[in-house]
XYZ file of C-alpha atoms in Angstrom:
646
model
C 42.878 -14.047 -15.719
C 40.953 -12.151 -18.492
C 37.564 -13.441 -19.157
C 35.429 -12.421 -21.795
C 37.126 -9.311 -22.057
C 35.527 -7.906 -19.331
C 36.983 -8.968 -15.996
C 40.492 -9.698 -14.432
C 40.150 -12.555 -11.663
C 42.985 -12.127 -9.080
C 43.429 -15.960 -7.762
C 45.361 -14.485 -5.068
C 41.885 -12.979 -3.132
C 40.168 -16.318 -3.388
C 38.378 -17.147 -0.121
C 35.095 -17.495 0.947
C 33.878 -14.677 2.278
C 31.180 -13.802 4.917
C 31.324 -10.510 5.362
C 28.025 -10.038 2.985
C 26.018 -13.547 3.948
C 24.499 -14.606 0.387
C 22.035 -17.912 -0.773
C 23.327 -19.281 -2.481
C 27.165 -21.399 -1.836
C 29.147 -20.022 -4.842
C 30.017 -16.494 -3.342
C 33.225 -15.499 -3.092
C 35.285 -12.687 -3.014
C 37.009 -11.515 -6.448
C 38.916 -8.536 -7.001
C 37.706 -7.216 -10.416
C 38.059 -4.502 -13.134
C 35.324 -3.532 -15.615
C 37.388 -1.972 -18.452
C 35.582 -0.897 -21.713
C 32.737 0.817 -22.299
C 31.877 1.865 -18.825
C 35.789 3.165 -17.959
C 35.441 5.023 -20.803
C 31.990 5.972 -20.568
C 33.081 8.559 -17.060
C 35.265 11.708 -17.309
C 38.822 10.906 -17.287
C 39.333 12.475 -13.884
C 36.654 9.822 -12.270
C 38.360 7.079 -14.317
C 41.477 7.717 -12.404
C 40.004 7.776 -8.937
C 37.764 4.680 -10.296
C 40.639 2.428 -11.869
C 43.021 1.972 -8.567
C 39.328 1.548 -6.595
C 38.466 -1.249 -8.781
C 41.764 -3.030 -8.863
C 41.987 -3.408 -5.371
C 37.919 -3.912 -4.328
C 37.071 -6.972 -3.207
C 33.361 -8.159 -3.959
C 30.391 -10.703 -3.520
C 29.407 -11.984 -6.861
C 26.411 -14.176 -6.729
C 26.851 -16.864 -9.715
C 23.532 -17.111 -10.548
C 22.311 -19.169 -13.586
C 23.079 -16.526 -15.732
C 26.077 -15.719 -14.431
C 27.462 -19.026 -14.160
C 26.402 -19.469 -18.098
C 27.838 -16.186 -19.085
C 31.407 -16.719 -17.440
C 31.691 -21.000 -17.720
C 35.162 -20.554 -16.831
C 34.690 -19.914 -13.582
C 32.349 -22.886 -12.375
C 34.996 -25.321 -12.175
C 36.246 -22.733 -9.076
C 32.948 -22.689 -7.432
C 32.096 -26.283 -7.518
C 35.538 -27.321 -6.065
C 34.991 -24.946 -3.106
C 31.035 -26.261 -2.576
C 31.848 -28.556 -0.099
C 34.192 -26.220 1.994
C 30.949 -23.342 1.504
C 28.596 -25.694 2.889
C 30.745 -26.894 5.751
C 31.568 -23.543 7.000
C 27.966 -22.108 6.667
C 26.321 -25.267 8.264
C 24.657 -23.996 10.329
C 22.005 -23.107 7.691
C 22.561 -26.554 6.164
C 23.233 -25.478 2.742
C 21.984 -28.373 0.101
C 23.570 -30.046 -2.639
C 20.723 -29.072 -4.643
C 21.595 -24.850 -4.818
C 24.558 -26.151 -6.522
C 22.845 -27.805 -9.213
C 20.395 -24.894 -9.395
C 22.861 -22.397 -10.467
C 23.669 -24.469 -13.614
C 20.237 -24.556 -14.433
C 19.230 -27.620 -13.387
C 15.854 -26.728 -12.251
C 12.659 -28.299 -13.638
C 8.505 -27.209 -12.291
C 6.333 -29.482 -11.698
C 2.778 -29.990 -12.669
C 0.258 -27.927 -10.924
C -1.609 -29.919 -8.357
C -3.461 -28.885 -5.369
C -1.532 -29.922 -2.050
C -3.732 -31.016 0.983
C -3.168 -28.291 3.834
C -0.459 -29.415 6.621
C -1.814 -29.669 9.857
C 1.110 -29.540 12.071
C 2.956 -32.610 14.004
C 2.794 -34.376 17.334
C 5.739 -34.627 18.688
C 6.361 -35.960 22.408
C 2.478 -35.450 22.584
C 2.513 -31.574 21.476
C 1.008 -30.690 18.741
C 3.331 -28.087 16.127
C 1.976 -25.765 13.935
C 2.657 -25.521 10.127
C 4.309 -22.858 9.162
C 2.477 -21.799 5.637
C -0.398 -21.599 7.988
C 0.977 -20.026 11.515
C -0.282 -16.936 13.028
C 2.147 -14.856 15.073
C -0.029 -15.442 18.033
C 0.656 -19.250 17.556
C 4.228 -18.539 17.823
C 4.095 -16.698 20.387
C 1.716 -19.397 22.193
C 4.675 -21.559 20.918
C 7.244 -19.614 22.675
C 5.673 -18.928 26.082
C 5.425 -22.318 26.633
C 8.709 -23.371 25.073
C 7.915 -25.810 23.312
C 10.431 -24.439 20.592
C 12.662 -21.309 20.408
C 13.123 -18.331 18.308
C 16.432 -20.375 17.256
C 14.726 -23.726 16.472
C 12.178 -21.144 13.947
C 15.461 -19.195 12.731
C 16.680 -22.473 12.075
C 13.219 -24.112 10.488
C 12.879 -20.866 7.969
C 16.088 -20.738 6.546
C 16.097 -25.176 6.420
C 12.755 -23.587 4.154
C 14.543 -21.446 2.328
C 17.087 -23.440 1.177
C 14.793 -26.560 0.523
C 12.926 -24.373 -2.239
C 15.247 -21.252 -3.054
C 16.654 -22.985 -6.010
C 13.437 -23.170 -7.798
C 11.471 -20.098 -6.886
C 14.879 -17.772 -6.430
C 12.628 -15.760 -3.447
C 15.609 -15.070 -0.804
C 19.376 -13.021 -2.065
C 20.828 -13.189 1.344
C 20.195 -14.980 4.239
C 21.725 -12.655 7.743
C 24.269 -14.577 8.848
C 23.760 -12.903 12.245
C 20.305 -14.387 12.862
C 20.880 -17.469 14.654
C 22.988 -15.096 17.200
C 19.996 -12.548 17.463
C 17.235 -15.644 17.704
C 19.872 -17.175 20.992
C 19.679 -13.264 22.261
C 16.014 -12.994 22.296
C 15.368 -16.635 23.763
C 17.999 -15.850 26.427
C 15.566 -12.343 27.584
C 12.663 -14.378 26.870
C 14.301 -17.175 30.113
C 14.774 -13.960 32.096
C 11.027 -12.803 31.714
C 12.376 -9.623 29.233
C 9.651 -10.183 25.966
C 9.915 -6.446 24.570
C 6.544 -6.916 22.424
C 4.607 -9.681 20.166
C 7.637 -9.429 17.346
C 9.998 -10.596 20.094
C 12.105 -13.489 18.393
C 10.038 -13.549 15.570
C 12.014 -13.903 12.123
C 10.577 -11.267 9.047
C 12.398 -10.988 5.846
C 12.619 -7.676 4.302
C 13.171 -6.442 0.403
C 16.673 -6.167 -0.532
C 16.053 -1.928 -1.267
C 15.771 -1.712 2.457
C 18.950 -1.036 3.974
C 20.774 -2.474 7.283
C 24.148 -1.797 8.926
C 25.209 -5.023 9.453
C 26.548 -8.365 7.088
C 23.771 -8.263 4.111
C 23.857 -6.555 0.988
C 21.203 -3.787 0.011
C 21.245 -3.930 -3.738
C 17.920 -2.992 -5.341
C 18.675 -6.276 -7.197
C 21.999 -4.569 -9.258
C 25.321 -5.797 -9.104
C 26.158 -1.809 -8.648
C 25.228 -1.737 -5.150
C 26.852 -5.204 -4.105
C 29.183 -4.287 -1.345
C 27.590 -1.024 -0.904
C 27.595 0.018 2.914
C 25.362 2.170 4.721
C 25.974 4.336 7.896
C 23.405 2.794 10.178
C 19.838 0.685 9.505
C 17.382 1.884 7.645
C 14.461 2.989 10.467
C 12.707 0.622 8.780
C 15.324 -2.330 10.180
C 15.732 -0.449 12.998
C 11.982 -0.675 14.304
C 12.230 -4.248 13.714
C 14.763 -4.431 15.796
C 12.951 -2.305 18.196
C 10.192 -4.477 18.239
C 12.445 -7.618 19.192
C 11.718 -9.130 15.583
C 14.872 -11.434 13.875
C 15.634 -10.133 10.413
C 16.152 -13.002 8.606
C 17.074 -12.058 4.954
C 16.288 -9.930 2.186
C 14.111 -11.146 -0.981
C 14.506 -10.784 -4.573
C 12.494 -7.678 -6.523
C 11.595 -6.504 -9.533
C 14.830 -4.777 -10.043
C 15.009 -1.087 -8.999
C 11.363 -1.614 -7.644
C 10.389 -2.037 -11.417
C 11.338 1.037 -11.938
C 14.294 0.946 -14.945
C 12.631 -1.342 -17.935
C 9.787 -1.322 -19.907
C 10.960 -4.764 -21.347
C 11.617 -6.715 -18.157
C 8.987 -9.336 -16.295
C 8.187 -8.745 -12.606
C 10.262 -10.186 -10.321
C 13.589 -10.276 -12.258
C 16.644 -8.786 -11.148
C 20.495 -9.002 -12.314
C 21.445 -9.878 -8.916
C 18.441 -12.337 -7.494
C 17.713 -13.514 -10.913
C 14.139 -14.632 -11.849
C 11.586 -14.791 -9.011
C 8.285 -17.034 -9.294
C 5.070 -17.256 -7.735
C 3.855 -21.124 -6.146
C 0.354 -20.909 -7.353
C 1.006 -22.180 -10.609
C 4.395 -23.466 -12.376
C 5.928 -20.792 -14.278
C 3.760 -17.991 -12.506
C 4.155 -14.285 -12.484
C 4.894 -13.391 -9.104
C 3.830 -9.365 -9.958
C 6.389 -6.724 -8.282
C 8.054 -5.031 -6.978
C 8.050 -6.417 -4.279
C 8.170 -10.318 -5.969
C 10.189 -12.220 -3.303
C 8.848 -10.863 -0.525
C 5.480 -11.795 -1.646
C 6.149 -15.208 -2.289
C 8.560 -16.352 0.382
C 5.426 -14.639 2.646
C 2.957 -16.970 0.873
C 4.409 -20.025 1.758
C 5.588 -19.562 4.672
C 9.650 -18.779 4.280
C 9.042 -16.113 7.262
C 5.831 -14.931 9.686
C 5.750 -11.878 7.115
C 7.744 -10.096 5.003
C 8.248 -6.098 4.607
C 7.290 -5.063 0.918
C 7.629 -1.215 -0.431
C 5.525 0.596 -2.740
C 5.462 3.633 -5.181
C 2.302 1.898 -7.033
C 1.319 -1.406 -6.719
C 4.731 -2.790 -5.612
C 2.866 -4.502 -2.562
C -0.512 -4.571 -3.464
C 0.186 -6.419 -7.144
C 2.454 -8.773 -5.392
C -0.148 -9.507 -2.613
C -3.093 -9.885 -5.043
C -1.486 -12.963 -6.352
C 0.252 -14.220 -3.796
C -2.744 -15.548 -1.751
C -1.904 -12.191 0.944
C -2.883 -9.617 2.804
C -0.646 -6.178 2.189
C -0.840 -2.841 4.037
C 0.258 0.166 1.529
C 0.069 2.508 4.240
C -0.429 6.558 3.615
C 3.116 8.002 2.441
C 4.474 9.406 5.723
C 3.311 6.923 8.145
C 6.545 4.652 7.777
C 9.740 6.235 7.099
C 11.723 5.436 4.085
C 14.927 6.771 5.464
C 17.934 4.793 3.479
C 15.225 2.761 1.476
C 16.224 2.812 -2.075
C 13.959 5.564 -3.682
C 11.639 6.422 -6.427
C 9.829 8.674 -5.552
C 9.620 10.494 -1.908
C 6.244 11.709 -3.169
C 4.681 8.237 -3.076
C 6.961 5.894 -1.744
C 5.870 3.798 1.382
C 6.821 0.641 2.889
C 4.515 -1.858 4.973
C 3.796 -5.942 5.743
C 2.773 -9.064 3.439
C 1.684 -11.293 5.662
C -1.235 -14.367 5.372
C -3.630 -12.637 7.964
C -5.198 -9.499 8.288
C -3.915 -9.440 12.407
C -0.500 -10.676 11.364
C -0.097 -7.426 9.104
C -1.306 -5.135 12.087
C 1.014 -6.697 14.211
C 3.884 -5.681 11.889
C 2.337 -2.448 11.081
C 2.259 -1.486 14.747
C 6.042 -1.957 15.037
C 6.933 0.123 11.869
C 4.384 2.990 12.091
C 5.877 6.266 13.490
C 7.817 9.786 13.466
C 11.364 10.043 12.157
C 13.636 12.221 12.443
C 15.169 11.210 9.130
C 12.028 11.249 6.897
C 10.412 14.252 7.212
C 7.026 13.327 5.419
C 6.670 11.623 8.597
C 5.859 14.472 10.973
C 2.896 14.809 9.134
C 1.263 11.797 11.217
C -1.284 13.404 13.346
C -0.238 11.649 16.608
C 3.360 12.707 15.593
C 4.137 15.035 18.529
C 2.066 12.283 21.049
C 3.302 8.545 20.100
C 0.446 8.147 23.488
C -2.359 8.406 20.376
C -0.881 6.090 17.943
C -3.782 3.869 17.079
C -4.143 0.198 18.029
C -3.743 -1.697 14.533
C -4.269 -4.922 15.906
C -6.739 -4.011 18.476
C -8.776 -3.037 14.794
C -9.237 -6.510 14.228
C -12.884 -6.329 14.832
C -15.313 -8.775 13.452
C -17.863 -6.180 13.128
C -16.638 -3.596 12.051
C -18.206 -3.396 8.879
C -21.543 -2.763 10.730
C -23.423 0.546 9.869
C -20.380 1.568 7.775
C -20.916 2.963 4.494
C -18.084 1.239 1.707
C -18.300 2.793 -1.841
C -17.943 1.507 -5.013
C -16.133 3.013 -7.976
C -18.124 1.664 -10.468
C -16.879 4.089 -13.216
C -13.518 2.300 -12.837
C -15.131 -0.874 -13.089
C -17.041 0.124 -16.250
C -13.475 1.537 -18.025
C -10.941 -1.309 -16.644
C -13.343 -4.220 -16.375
C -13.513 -4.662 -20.130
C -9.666 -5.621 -19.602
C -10.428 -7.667 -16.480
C -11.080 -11.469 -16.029
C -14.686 -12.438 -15.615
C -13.322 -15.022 -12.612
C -12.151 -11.640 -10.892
C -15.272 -9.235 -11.655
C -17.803 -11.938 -10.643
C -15.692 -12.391 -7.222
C -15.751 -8.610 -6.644
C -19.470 -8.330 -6.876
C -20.108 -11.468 -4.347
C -17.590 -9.985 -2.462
C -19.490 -6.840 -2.355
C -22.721 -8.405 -1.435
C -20.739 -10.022 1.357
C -19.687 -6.786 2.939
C -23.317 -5.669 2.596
C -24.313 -8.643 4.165
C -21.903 -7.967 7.261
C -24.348 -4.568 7.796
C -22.036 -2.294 5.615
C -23.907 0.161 3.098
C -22.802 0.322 -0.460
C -23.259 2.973 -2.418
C -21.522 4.329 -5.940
C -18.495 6.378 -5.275
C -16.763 7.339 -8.958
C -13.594 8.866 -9.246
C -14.483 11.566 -11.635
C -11.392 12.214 -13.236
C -10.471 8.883 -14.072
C -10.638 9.186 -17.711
C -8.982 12.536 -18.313
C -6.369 11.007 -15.813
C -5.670 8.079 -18.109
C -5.101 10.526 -20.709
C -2.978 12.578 -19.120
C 1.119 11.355 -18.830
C 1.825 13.567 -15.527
C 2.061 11.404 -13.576
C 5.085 10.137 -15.350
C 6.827 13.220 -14.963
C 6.445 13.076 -11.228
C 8.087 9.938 -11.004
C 10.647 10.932 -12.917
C 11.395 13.940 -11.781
C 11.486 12.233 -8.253
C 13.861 9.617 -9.071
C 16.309 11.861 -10.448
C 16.222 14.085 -6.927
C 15.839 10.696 -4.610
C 18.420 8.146 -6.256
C 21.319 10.664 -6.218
C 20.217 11.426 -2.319
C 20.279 7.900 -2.330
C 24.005 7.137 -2.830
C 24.858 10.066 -0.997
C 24.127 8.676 2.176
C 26.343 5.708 1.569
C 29.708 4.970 3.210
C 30.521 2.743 0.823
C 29.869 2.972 -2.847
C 32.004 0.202 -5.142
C 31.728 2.138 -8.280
C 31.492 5.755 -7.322
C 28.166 6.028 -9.245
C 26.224 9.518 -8.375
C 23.677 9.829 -10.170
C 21.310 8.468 -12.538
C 23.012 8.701 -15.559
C 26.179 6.920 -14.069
C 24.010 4.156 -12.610
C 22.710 4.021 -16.710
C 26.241 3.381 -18.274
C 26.891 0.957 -15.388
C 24.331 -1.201 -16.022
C 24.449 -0.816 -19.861
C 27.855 -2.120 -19.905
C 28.183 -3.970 -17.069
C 27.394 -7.708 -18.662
C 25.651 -9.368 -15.654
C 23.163 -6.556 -15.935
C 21.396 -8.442 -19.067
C 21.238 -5.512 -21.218
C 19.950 -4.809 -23.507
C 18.129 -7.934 -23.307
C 16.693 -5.860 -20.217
C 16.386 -2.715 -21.814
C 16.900 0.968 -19.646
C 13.844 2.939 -21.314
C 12.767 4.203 -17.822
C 15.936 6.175 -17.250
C 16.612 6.678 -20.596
C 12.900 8.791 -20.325
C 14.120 10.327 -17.071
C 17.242 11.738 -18.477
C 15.758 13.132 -21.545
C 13.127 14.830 -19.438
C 15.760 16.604 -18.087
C 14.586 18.157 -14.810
C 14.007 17.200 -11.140
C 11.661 17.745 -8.370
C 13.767 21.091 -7.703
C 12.783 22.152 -10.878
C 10.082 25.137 -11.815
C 7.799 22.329 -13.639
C 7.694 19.920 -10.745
C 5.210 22.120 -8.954
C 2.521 22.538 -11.763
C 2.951 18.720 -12.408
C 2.619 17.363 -8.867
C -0.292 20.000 -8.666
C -1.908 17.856 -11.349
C -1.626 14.286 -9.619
C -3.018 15.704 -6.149
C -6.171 16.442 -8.427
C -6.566 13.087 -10.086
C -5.809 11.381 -6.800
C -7.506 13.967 -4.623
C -10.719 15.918 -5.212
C -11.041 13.609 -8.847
C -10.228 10.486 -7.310
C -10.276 8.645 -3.843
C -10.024 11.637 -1.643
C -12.932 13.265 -3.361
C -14.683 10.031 -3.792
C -14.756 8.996 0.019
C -15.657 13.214 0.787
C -19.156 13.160 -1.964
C -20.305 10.065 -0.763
C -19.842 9.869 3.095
C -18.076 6.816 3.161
C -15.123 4.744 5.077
C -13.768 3.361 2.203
C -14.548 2.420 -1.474
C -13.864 -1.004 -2.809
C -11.972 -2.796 -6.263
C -10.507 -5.415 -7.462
C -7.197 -5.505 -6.515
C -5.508 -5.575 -9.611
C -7.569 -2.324 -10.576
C -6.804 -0.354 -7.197
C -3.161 1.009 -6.917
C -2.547 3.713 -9.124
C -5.112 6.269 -8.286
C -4.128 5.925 -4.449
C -0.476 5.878 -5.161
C -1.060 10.105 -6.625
C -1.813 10.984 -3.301
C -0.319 8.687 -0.990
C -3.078 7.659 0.810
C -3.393 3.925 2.147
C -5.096 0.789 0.310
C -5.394 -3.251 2.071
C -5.668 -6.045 -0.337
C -7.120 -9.181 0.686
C -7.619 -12.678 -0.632
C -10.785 -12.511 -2.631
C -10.243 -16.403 -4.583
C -8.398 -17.747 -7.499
C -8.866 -18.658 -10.830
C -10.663 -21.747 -12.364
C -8.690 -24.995 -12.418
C -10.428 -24.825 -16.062
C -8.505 -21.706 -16.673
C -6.523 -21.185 -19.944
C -2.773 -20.013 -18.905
C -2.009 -16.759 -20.390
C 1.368 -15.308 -20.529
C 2.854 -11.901 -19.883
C 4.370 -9.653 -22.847
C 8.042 -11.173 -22.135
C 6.838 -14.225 -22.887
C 9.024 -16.041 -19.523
C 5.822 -16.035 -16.803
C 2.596 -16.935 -16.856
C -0.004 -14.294 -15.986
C -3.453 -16.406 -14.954
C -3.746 -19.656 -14.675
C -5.603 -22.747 -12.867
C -5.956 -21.760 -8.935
C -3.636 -18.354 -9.611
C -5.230 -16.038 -6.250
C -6.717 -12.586 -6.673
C -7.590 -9.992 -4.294
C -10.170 -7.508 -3.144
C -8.947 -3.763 -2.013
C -10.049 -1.287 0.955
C -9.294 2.276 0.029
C -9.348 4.986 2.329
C -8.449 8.571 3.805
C -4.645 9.268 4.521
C -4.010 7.996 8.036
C -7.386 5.538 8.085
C -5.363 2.588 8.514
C -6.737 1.502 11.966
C -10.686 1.879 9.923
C -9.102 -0.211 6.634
C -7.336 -3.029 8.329
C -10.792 -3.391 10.913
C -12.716 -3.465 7.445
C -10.375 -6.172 5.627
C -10.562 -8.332 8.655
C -14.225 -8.621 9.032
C -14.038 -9.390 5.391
C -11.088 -11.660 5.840
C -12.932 -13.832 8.648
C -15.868 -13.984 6.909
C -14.742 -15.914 3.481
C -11.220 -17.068 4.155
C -10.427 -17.350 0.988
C -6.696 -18.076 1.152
C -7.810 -21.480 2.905
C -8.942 -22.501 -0.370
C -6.484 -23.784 -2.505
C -2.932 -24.582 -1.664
C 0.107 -23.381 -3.155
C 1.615 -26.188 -5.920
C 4.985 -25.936 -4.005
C 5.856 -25.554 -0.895
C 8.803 -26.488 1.425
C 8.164 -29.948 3.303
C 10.541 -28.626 6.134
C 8.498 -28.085 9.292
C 9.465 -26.658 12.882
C 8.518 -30.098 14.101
C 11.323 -31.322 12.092
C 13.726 -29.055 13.473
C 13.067 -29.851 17.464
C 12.508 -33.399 16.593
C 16.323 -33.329 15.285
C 17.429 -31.280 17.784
């Protein structure tokens, strides 16, 4: 069946399909043919190989909202196999209520400030909520059995599902993790706990690959089905570490990294992300879902990745705490890339100690990723500093913390008094803990904000990394390359929202021209180590004598991100409930609003991780600031309910 000229549905391969474990209940496998403008668009010898491919491929295609709007003829399918869906995946207990979402039937409510939860007795034992719970609680938790990692596998995804519909956080839940969660609590009965992630359940960003039943997508229908020869290290210290992967979140598609007309946290695949501090809100990127679904409490933590910003923006207003770690200490082996220059990957979690716990597992040398042999306990894993042993209430004593106050002076013109009045008491905080402050400028700020290299870099980068990228892969559904495939894929491709979602970002990268192989990558790189370096936090933190230097969060990732060295954001307060909503350039998300969190920043020398997250949590236990307003939704779904069914 034809529809919209675009697709032929073969009724034959109808059946619902688990081989890539999806949200929402209206996946199913298709076999499809995109003829047109993208057939046409590859050399005729590729559209041979391609055609035959196509024909016979059978896919996951997430009916999202838009999807389901785009191609009505196909709902009447979906709905009619709901019921089958729900009964087969049950053991997730899939809602009536995703159903309804993907025809749009979603509605906010009214921003309101929700009294904390303080857990439930239950048979005399008290349970802990889970938008507040500390991995040490589950662990408690779990030692004494009053529940199991199953009974949390079970309570997250119940979560999940409760609130997925509105917020669009999670794209595919691992249908594997029940089975994992019943593996760990049977080693945990036999006295075999391999560390504090042991049957603990962390989503991760769907750009970070794993070998197993979920997609890896980078939020484009290009990638659905994709397959990968083994986990991404990143999945595969996790599993190390005895942690569950749950699911992968929604991102700013391509880590933000293809639009300059798009809103943070949308994706052709996930759809449109939002934040719970405020109906409607912005939930920044990249690294949206993972942010959110971290915030109120979908998983213990979530892994986030970053070329600038992608975990710090998301943290900022997400009521978090996020480790961008120095580029090098994690590896991004089979993570989709932008740039291998300043791409990293670390934890969003709600505590300072919840983050070091995650860090601890994912830190380390590679044999895939060699940026990370640069580590300096590398060739003796014996040295690896204690992140969570960091957590120091005094650490902050007889430290000296800069300020860049010339970054202030330029960017705080642009920033929210609510925010610069927060930094300074924050500041006067952490000189009240027995840090010294002193000024510590980055002194080529200005002729860096003048300067475009750094876009070159990035683009330069991406044109190497992506094609390295889909290299690796076993399985690639369209055959795509490079980046200029990938651009007449999604430009024709109808799911893909262009050009309503517009491809500026490549189309920049393509008319540049050149890669990182290229003569004019060195000059150009040259240039960023300088504004990042000996003009910016490196240089900053070597003039003054200090540990690390201090901004608002929203003002702290790019200079950082040039040189790859590390940054911690957290919670610092929120907005005003008098606060006038503003909206972002789209137009679809709201930017600031009433009780909408911001966050303060720790910046410091490549590998100084141990000395930022000790810094952040002396901070952190000093103000708790993400105690003081509550998210306007969250999930009503507790662990309590879960054993108390059970």
């Amino acid at each position: 069946m034809e529809l919209n000229g675009h697709y032929f549905f073969d009724a034959r391969s109808y059946s619902i399909c688990f081989r890539k474990s999806v949200v929402a209940p209206c996946y199913f496998r298709m076999v499809l043919w995109q003829h047109g403008s993208y057939q046409h668009s590859v050399t005729s010898s590729k559209a041979n190989s391609l055609v035959p491919h196509l024909l016979t491929r059978k896919f996951l295609i997430p009916l999202s909202t838009e999807v389901v709007r785009a191609y009505s003829t196909t709902v009447h399918l979906t709905l009619s196999k709901a019921e089958e869906f729900r009964d087969s995946y049950s053991k997730i207990k899939m809602r009536t209520t995703i159903v309804t979402a993907l025809l749009g039937a979603v509605s906010l409510v009214s921003s309101i400030t929700v009294p904390p939860y303080t857990g439930t007795i239950i048979k005399g034992q008290q349970f802990p909520s889970l938008i507040d719970v500390t991995l040490e609680d589950l662990s408690t938790g779990l030692e004494s059995g009053l529940f199991t990692s199953v009974d949390l596998v079970t309570a997250y995804m119940d979560r999940i599902n409760e609130i997925n519909s509105t917020l669009h956080l999670v794209t595919e839940l691992n249908p594997d993790a029940l089975s994992i969660a019943s593996q760990a609590d049977a080693m945990r009965a036999n006295g075999t706990v391999v560390g504090p992630l042991h049957g603990i359940p962390i989503l991760i960003k769907n750009n970070i690959a794993t070998a197993d039943a979920m997609n890896n997508t980078a939020g484009s229908f290009s990638l659905v089905g994709s397959e990968v020869p083994r986990d991404s290290t990143m999945a595969a210290n996790l599993r190390k570490a005895g942690a569950v992967i749950l699911g992968k979140t929604n991102l700013s598609q391509w880590a933000n990294y293809r639009s300059d007309n798009s809103s943070n946290g949308w994706s052709a695949y996930g759809g449109q992300t939002y934040a719970a501090y405020y109906p409607g809100q912005d939930p920044s990127g990249s690294s949206s879902g993972s942010g959110v679904a971290s915030s109120i409490g979908l998983s213990l933590a979530a892994l986030g990745t970053e070329t600038s910003g992608s975990i710090l923006s998301p943290s900022d207003v997400n009521n978090l705490v996020g480790i961008k770690p120095t580029v090098g200490l994690t590896s991004r082996y089979l993570v989709i890339p932008i740039s291998e220059h300043q791409d990293t990957i670390g934890p969003m979690a709600r505590t300072v100690k919840d983050a070091a716990y995650v860090l601890q597992a994912l830190a380390g040398p590679d044999q895939y990723d060699n940026y990370t042999s640069a580590i300096p306990w590398a060739n003796d894993t014996s040295a690896k500093p204690d992140y969570v042993a960091a957590c120091d209430y005094n650490s902050l004593a007889g430290k000296r913390i800069g300020v860049a106050r010339n970054v202030l002076e330029i960017w705080g013109r642009y920033t929210d008094a609510p925010v610069l009045d927060a930094f300074e008491e924050a500041v006067s905080q952490i000189e009240a803990a027995g840090a010294t402050i002193v000024d510590a400028n980055f002194t080529a700020f200005e002729a860096w904000q003048e300067d475009g290299n750094g876009t070159l870099v990035l683009q330069a980068d991406f044109l190497s990394n992506l094609a390295n990228y889909l290299s690796e892969l076993t399985e690639n559904p369209y055959g795509i390359e490079n980046l200029a495939e990938e651009r007449n894929f999604t430009q024709s491709f109808p799911a893909e929202a262009y050009p309503s979602r517009d491809t500026a970002v490549w189309d920049s990268a393509l008319e540049q021209g050149w890669n990182n192989t290229s003569p004019k990558f060195w000059p150009a790189y040259q240039q960023n180590l300088y504004y990042g370096g000996e003009g910016g936090i490196l240089g900053a933190l070597a003039r003054t004598n200090t540990s690390a230097v201090l901004l608002p969060t929203q003002l702290s990732p790019s200079i950082p991100a040039l040189v790859g060295s590390p940054v911690i954001t957290v919670p610092m307060g929120f907005y005003p409930a008098n606060w006038t909503v503003t909206m972002n350039a789209r137009g679809n998300l709201v930017s600031t609003g009433p009780h909408v969190p911001f966050g303060l920043s720790f910046m410091g020398a490549k590998w100084s991780e141990a000395d930022l997250i000790g810094f952040a949590y002396a901070y952190e236990q000093r103000t708790r600031h993400r105690e003081e307003v509550q998210p306007y939704l969250v999930p009503n779904i507790e662990l309590a309910d879960v054993v108390g069914a059970s």
